[in-house]
CSV table of C-alpha atoms in Angstrom, one decimal:
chain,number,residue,atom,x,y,z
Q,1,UNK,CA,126.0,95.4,103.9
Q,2,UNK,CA,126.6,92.0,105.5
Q,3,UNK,CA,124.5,89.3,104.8
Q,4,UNK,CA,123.1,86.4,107.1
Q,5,UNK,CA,123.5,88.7,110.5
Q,6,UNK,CA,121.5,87.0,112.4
Q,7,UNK,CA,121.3,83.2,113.5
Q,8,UNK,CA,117.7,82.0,115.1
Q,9,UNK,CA,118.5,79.5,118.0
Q,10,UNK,CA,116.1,77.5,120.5
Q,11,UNK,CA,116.0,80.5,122.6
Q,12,UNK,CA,116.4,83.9,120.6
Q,13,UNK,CA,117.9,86.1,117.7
Q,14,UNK,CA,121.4,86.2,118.2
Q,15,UNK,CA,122.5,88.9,116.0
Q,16,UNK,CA,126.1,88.6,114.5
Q,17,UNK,CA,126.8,91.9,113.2
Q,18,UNK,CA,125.2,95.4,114.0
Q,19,UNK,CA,125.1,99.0,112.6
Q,20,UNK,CA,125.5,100.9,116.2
Q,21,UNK,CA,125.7,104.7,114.6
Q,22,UNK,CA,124.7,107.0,118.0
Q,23,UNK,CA,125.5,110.3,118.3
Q,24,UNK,CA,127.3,112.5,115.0
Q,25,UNK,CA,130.6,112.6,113.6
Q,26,UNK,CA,133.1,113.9,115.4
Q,27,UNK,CA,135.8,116.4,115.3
Q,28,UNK,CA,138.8,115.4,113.4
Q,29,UNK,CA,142.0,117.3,113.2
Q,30,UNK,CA,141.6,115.8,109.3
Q,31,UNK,CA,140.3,117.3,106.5
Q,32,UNK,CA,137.8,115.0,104.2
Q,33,UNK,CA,140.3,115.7,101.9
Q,34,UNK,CA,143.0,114.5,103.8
Q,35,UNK,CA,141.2,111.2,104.7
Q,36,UNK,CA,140.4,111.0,100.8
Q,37,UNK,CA,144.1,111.6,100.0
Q,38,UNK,CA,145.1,108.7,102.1
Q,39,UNK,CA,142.6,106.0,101.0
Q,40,UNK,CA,143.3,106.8,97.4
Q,41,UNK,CA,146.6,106.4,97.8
Q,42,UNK,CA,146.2,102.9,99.4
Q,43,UNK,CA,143.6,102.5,96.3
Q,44,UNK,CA,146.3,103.6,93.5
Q,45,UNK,CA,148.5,100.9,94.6
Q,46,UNK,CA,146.2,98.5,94.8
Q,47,UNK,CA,144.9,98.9,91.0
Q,48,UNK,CA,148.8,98.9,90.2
Q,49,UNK,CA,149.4,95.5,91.6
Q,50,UNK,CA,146.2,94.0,91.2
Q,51,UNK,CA,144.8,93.7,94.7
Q,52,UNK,CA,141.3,93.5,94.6
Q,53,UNK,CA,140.8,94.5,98.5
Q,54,UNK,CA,142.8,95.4,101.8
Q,55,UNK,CA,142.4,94.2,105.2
Q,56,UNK,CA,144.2,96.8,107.8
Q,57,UNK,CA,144.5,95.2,111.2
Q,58,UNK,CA,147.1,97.3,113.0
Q,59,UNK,CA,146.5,100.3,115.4
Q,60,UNK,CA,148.6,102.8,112.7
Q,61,UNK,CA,146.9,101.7,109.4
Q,62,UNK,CA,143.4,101.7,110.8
Q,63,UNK,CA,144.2,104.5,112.5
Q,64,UNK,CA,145.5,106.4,109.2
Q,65,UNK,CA,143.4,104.8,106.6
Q,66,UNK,CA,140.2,105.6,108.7
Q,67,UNK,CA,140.6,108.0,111.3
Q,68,UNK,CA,140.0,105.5,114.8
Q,69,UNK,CA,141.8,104.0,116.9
Q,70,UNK,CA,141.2,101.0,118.7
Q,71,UNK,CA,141.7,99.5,122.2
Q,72,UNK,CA,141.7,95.4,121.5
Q,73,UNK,CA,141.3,94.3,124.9
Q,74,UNK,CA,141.4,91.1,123.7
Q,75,UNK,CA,139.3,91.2,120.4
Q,76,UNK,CA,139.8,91.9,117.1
Q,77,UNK,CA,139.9,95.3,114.8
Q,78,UNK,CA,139.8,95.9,111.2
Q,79,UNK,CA,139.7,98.3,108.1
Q,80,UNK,CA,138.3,97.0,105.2
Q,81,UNK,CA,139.3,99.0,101.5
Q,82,UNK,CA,138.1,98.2,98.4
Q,83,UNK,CA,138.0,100.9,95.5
Q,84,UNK,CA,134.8,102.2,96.9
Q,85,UNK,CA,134.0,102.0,100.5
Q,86,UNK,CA,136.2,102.3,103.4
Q,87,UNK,CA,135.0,100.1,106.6
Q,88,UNK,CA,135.9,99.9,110.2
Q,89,UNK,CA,135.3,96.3,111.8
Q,90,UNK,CA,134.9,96.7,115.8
Q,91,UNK,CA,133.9,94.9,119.0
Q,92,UNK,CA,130.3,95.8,119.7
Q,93,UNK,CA,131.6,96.1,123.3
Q,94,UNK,CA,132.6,99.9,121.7
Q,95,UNK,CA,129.0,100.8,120.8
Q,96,UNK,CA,128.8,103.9,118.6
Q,97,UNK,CA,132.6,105.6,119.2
Q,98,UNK,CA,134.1,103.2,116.5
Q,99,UNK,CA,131.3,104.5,114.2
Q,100,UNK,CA,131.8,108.4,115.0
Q,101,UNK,CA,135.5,108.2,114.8
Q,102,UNK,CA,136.0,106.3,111.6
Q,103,UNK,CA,136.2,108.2,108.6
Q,104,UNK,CA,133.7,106.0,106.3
Q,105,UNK,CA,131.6,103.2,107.6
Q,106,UNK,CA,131.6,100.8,110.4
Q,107,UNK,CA,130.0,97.6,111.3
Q,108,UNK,CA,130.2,96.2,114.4
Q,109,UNK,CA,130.6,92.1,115.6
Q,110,UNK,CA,128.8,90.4,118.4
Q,111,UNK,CA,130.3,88.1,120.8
Q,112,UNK,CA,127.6,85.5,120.2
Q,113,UNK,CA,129.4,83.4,118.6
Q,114,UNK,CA,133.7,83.2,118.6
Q,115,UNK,CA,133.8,83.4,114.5
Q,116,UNK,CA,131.6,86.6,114.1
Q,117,UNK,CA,134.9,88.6,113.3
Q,118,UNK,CA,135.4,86.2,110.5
Q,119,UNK,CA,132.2,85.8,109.5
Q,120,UNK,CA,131.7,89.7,109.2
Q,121,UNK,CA,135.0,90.2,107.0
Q,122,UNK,CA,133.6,87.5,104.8
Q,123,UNK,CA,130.5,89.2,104.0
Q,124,UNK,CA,132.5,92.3,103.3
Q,125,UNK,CA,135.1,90.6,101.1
Q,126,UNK,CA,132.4,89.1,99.1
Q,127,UNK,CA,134.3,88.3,95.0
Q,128,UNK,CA,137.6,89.2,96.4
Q,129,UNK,CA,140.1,87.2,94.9
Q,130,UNK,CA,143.5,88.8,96.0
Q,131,UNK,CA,143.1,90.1,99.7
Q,132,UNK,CA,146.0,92.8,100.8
Q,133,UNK,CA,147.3,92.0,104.6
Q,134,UNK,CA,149.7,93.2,107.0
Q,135,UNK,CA,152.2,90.7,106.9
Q,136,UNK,CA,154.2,91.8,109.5
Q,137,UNK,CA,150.9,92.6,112.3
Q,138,UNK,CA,148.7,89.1,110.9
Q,139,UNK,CA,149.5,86.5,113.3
Q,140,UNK,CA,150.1,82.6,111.8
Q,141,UNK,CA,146.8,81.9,114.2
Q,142,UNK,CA,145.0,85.3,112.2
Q,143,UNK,CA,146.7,84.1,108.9
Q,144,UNK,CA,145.1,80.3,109.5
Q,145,UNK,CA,141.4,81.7,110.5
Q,146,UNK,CA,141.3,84.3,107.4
Q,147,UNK,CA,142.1,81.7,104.9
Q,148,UNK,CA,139.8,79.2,107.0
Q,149,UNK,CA,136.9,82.1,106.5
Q,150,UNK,CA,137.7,83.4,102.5
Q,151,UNK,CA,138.5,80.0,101.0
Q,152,UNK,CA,140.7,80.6,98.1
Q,153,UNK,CA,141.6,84.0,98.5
Q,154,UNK,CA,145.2,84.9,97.6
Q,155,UNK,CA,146.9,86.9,100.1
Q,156,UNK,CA,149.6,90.1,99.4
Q,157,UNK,CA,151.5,91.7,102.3
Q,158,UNK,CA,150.4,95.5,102.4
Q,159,UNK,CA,152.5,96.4,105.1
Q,160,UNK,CA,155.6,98.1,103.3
Q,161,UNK,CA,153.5,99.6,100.9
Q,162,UNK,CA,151.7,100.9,103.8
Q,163,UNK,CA,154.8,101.7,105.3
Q,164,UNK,CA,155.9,104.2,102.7
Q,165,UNK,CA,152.3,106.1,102.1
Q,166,UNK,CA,152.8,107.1,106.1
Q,167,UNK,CA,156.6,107.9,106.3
Q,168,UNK,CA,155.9,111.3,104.3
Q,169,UNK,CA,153.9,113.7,106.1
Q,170,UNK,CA,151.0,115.7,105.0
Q,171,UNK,CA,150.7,119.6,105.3
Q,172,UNK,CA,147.9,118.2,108.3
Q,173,UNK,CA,149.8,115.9,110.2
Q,174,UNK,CA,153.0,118.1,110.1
Q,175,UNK,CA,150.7,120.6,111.9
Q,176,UNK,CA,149.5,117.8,113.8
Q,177,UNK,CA,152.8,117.3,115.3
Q,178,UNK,CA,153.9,120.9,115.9
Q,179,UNK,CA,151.6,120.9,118.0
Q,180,UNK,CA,152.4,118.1,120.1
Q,181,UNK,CA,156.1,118.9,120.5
Q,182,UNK,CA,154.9,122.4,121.4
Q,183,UNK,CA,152.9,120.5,124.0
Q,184,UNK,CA,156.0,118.0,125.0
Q,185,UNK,CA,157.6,121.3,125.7
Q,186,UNK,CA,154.9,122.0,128.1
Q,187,UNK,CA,155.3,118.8,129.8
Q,188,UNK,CA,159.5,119.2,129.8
Q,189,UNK,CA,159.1,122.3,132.4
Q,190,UNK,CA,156.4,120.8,134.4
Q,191,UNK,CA,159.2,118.1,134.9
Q,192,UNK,CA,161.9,120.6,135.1
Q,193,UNK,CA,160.2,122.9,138.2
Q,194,UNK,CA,158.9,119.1,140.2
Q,195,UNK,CA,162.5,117.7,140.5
Q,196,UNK,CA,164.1,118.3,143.9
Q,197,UNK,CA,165.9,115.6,145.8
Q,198,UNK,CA,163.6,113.5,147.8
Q,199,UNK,CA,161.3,113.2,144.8
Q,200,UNK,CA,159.9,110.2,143.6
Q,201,UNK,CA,160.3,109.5,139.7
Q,202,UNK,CA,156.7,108.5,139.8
Q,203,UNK,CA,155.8,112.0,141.1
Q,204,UNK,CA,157.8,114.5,138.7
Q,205,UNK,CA,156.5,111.9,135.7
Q,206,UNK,CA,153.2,112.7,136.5
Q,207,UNK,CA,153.2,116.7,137.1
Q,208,UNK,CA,154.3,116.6,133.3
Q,209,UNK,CA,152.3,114.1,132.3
Q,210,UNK,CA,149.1,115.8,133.8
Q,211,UNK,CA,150.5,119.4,132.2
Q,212,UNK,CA,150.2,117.6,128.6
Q,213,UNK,CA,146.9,116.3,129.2
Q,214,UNK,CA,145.4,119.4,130.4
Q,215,UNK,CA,147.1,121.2,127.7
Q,216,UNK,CA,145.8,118.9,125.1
Q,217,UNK,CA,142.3,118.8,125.9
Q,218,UNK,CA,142.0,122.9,126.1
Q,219,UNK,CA,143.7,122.3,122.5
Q,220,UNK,CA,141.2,120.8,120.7
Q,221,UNK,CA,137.4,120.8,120.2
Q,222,UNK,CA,137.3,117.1,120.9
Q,223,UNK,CA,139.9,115.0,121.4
Q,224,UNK,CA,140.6,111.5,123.0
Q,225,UNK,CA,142.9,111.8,126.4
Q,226,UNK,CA,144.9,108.9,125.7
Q,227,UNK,CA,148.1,107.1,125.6
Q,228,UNK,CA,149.8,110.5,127.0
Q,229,UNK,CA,153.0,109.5,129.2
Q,230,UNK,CA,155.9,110.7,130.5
Q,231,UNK,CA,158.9,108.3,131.6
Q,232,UNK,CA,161.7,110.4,134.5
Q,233,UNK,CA,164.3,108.7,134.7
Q,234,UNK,CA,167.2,108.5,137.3
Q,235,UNK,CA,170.6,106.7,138.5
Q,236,UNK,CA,171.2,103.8,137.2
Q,237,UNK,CA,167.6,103.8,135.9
Q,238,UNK,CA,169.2,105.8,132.9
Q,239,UNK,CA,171.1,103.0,132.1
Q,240,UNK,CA,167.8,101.7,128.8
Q,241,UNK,CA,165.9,104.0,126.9
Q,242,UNK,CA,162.2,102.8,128.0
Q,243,UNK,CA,163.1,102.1,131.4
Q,244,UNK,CA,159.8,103.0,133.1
Q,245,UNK,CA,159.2,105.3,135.8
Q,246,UNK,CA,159.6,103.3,139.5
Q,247,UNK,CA,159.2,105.0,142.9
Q,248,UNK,CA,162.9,105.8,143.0
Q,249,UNK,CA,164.1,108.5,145.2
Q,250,UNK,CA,166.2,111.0,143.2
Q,251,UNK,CA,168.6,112.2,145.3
Q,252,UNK,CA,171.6,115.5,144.7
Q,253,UNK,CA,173.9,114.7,142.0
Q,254,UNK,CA,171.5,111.7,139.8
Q,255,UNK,CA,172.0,112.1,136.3
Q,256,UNK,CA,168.4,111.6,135.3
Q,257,UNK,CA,166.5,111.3,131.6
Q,258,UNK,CA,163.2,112.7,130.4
Q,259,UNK,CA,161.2,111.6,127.8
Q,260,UNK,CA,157.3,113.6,127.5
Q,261,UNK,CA,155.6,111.9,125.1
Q,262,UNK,CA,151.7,113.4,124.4
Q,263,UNK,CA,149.5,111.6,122.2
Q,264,UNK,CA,146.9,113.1,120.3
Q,265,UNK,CA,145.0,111.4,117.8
Q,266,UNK,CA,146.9,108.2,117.6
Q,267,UNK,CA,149.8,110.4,116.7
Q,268,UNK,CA,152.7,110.5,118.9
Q,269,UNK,CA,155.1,113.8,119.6
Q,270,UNK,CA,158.7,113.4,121.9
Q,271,UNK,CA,161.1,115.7,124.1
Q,272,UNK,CA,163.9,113.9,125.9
Q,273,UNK,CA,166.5,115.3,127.7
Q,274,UNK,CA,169.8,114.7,129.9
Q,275,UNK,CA,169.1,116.5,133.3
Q,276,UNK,CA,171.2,116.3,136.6
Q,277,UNK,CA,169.8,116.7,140.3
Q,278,UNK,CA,171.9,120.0,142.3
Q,279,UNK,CA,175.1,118.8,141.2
Q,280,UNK,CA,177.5,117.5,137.9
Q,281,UNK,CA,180.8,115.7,138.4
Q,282,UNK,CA,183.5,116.8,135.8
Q,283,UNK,CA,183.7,113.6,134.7
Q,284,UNK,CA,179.7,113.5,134.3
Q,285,UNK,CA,179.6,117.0,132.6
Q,286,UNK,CA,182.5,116.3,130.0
Q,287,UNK,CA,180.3,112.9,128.6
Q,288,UNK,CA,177.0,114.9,128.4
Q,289,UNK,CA,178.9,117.8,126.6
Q,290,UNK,CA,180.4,115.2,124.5
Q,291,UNK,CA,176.8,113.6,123.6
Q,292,UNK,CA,175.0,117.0,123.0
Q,293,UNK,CA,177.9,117.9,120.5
Q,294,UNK,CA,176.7,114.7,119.0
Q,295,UNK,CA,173.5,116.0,118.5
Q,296,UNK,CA,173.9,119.6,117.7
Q,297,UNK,CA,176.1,117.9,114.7
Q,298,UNK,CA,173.2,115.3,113.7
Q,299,UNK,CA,171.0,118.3,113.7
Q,300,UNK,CA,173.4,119.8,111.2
Q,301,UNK,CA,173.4,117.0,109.1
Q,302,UNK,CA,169.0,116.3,109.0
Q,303,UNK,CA,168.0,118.0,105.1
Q,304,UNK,CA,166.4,116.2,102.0
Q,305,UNK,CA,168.9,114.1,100.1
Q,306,UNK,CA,170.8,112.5,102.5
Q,307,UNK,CA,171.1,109.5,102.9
Q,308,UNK,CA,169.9,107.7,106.6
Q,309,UNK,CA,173.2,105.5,106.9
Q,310,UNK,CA,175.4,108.4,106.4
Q,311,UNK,CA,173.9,110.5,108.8
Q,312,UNK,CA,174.5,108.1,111.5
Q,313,UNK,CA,177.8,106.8,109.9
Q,314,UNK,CA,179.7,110.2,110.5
Q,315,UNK,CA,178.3,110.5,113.7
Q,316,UNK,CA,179.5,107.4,115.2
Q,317,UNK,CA,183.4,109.1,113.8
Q,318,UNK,CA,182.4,111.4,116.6
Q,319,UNK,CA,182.0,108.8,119.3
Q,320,UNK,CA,184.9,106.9,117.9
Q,321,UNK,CA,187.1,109.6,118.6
Q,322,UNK,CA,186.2,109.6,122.2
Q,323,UNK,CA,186.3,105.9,122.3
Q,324,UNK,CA,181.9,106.3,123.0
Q,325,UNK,CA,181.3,104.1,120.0
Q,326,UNK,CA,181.1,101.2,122.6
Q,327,UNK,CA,178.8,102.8,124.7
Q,328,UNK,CA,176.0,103.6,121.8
Q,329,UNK,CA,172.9,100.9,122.0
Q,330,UNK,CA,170.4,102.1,119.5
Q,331,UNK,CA,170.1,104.3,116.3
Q,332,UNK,CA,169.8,108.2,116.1
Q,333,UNK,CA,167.0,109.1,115.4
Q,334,UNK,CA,163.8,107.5,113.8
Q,335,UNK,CA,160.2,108.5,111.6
Q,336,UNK,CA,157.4,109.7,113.7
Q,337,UNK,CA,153.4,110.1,112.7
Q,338,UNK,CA,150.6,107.8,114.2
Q,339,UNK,CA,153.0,105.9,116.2
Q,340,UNK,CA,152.9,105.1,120.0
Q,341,UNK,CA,155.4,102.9,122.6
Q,342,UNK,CA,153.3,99.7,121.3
Q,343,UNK,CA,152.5,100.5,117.6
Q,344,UNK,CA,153.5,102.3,114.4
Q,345,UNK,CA,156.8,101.9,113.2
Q,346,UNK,CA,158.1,103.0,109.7
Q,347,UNK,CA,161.3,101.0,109.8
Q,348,UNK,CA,162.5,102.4,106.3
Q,349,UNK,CA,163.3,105.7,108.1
Q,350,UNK,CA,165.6,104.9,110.6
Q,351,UNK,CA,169.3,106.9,111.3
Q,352,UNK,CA,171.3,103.3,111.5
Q,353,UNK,CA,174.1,102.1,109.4
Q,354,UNK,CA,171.5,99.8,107.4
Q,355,UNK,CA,169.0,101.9,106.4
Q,356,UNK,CA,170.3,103.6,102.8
Q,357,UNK,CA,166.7,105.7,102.5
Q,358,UNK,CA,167.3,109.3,101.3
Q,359,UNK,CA,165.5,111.5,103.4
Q,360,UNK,CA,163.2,113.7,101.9
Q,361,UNK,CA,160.4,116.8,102.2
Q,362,UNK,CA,157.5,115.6,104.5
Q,363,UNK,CA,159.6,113.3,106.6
Q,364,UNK,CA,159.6,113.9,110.4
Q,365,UNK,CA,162.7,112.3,111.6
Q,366,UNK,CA,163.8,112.3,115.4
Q,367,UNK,CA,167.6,113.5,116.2
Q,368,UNK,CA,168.2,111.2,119.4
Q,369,UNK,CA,172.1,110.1,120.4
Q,370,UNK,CA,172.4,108.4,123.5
Q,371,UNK,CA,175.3,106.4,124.7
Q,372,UNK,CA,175.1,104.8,128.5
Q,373,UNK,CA,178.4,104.7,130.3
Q,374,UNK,CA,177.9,101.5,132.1
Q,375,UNK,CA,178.4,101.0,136.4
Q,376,UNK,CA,181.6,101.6,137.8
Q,377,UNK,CA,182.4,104.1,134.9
Q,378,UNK,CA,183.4,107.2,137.0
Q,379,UNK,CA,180.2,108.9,134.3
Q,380,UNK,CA,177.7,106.2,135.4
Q,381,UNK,CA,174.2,106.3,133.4
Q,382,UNK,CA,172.4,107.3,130.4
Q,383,UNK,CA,172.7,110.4,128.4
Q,384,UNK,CA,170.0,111.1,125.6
Q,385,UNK,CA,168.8,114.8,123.6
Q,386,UNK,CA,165.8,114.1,121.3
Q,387,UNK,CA,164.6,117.0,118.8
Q,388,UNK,CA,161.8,116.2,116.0
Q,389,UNK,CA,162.9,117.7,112.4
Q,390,UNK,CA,160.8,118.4,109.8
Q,391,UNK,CA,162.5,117.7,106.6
Q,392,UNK,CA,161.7,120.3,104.1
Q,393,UNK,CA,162.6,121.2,100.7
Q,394,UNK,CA,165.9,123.0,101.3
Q,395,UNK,CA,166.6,121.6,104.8
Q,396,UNK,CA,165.4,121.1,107.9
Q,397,UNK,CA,162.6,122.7,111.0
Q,398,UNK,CA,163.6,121.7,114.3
Q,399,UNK,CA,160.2,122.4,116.2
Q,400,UNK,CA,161.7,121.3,119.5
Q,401,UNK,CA,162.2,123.8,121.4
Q,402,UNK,CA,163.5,122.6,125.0
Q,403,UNK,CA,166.6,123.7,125.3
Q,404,UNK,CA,169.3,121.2,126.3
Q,405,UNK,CA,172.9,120.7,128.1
Q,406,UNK,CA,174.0,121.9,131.4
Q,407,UNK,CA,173.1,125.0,130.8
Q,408,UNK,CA,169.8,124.7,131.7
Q,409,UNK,CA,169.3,121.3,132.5
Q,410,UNK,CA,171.5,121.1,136.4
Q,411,UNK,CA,167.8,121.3,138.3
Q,412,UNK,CA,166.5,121.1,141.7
Q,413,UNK,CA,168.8,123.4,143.7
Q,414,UNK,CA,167.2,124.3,146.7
């Protein structure tokens, strides 16, 4: 496949680029025809705008173009896509897994020599005159090297085009991701039934966090165990959305925020919730009421047709009439698929005032207010409800199924 893969020296044969394929294919929650769906796709567009090849080099488009995902440690990863052959570039460090995970082919690069990434994209790219990239994931250090490597190759960003191929679901991955907010779920009351004052944040994060795990792994035939967190939040901790976890005491009457996020396949599922420790102040209990009507009304609002911007538009009327507005960092609600804290996002579906996308069937969109009432406020700390929506042809499948406010979300009485 590549040419030239091995360099004779004074002392030995140092090869440049392997074939490692041990072991068989493994289990995939992807169909063949899914995978074939997806590269096609990425194909179509390329015969439309003329690009002769792609180069993937970002955790979600190798992940979705070929099926693995990669942990760089340092190194360099890559999906090569031309209108025949789909290839996975990986660290020989890896050995087979790259190989058994990747839908198509994979070659793997030595670390004899610093350039063998380059020099093994080279052979691959062989004729190619315009070269697809991710713009927004190649570096100007990756950008210099690549043209250093492919001479007079023309480069054309792939990202947004990208982009749009993942922000409508499949039939697989919306079953995909049922099944990971059923498992969030899991991981919300394994959180709910380990707060008590005197815990630790550290320590009720990790009874949900180990639920999800075990949950996922009796799930599947074969899966990964990675990337699964959960981040319990408390006192003035609330106060930023990824705040991680600390070895905070929580003590009677912390407003506290949970996010369970299990990860199955580089695809990522949410629950977050508003919970209190014992006790609410009326003060505390009329924002959170506030903020869930927030989001039961979002919820209302998440069907095919409508527009992102207006979505989040007459939401912040709510806040406004509560004089919130102030008090709101971050849009409502966002795409998910393969997506994690560190990779994957589809921009183009976002519920913010500058985002005019019409949501439509296949999307999975997250409903997510959160405003945080600042220190001092007599309602100190952050207050957050997350479902995951399925937009479908007539409206809209909430398959979160937590349920949230004070109703069931004061915990921890002794």
């Amino acid at each position: 496949m590549v040419e030239n893969t091995a360099v004779e020296t004074k002392h030995s044969i140092e090869t440049r680029v392997l074939e490692i394929h041990n072991g068989e294919k493994v289990y995939s929650p992807f169909s063949s025809q899914e995978m074939e769906r997806r590269q096609n796709a990425m194909r179509k567009w390329m015969s439309e705008n003329r690009v002769d090849a792609c180069l993937f080099t970002s955790y979600h488009c190798i992940n979705y173009y070929s099926g693995f995902l990669y942990c760089s440690f340092g190194r360099k990863y890559g999906c090569y896509l031309d209108d025949s052959r789909a290839v996975t570039i990986s660290a020989a460090v890896d050995g087979g897994q790259p190989w058994r995970k990747t839908f198509g082919e994979n070659v793997s690069y030595t670390d004899w020599r610093k350039d063998n990434y380059f020099f093994t994209i080279k052979g691959l790219a062989k004729g190619v005159g315009r070269l697809g990239i991710e713009f927004d994931h190649a570096t100007l250090d990756l950008r210099r090297q690549l043209e250093e490597a492919l001479g007079e190759v023309e480069f054309v960003d792939v990202a947004q085009a990208a982009m749009w191929m993942r922000a409508v679901k499949s039939i697989e991955e919306q079953s995909l991701t049922r099944e990971g907010s059923r498992i969030a779920d899991l991981g919300g009351e394994a959180c709910r039934e380990a707060i008590h004052a005197g815990a630790r944040e550290w320590e009720v994060a990790l009874a949900s966090t180990n639920k999800m795990i075990k949950e996922i792994a009796s799930s599947f035939d074969e899966v990964e165990l990675m990337d699964t967190w959960t981040w319990l939040q408390s006192g003035i901790n609330t106060d930023g959305a990824h705040n991680p976890v600390t070895n905070r005491v929580i003590e009677s009457g912390d407003i506290m925020m949970l996010n369970c996020f299990p990860m199955m396949f580089g695809y990522y599922s949410a629950l977050e919730r508003t919970l209190f420790c014992d006790k609410i102040s009326d003060a505390q209990l009329d924002v959170w009421q506030k903020n869930c009507a927030v989001h039961r009304r979002g919820l209302e609002l998440m069907r095919p047709g409508v527009r992102c911007c207006d979505i989040a538009l007459e939401l912040n009327e709510m806040y406004r009439e509560w004089d919130f507005l102030q008090y709101r960092s971050f849009g409502y609600g966002h795409s998910f698929g393969t997506l994690c804290h560190y990779y994957g996002r589809e921009a183009a579906v976002e519920l913010r005032e500058d985002v005019d996308t019409v949501l439509q069937a296949g999307m999975i969109v997250s409903m997510e207010p959160m405003v945080t009432m600042p220190e001092g406020h007599e309602a100190t700390g952050g207050y957050r409800e997350h479902d995951l929506l399925i937009i479908g042809e007539e409206g809209a499948e909430n398959i979160t199924k937590f349920p949230l406010g004070p109703e069931h979300n004061i915990v921890g009485k002794s």
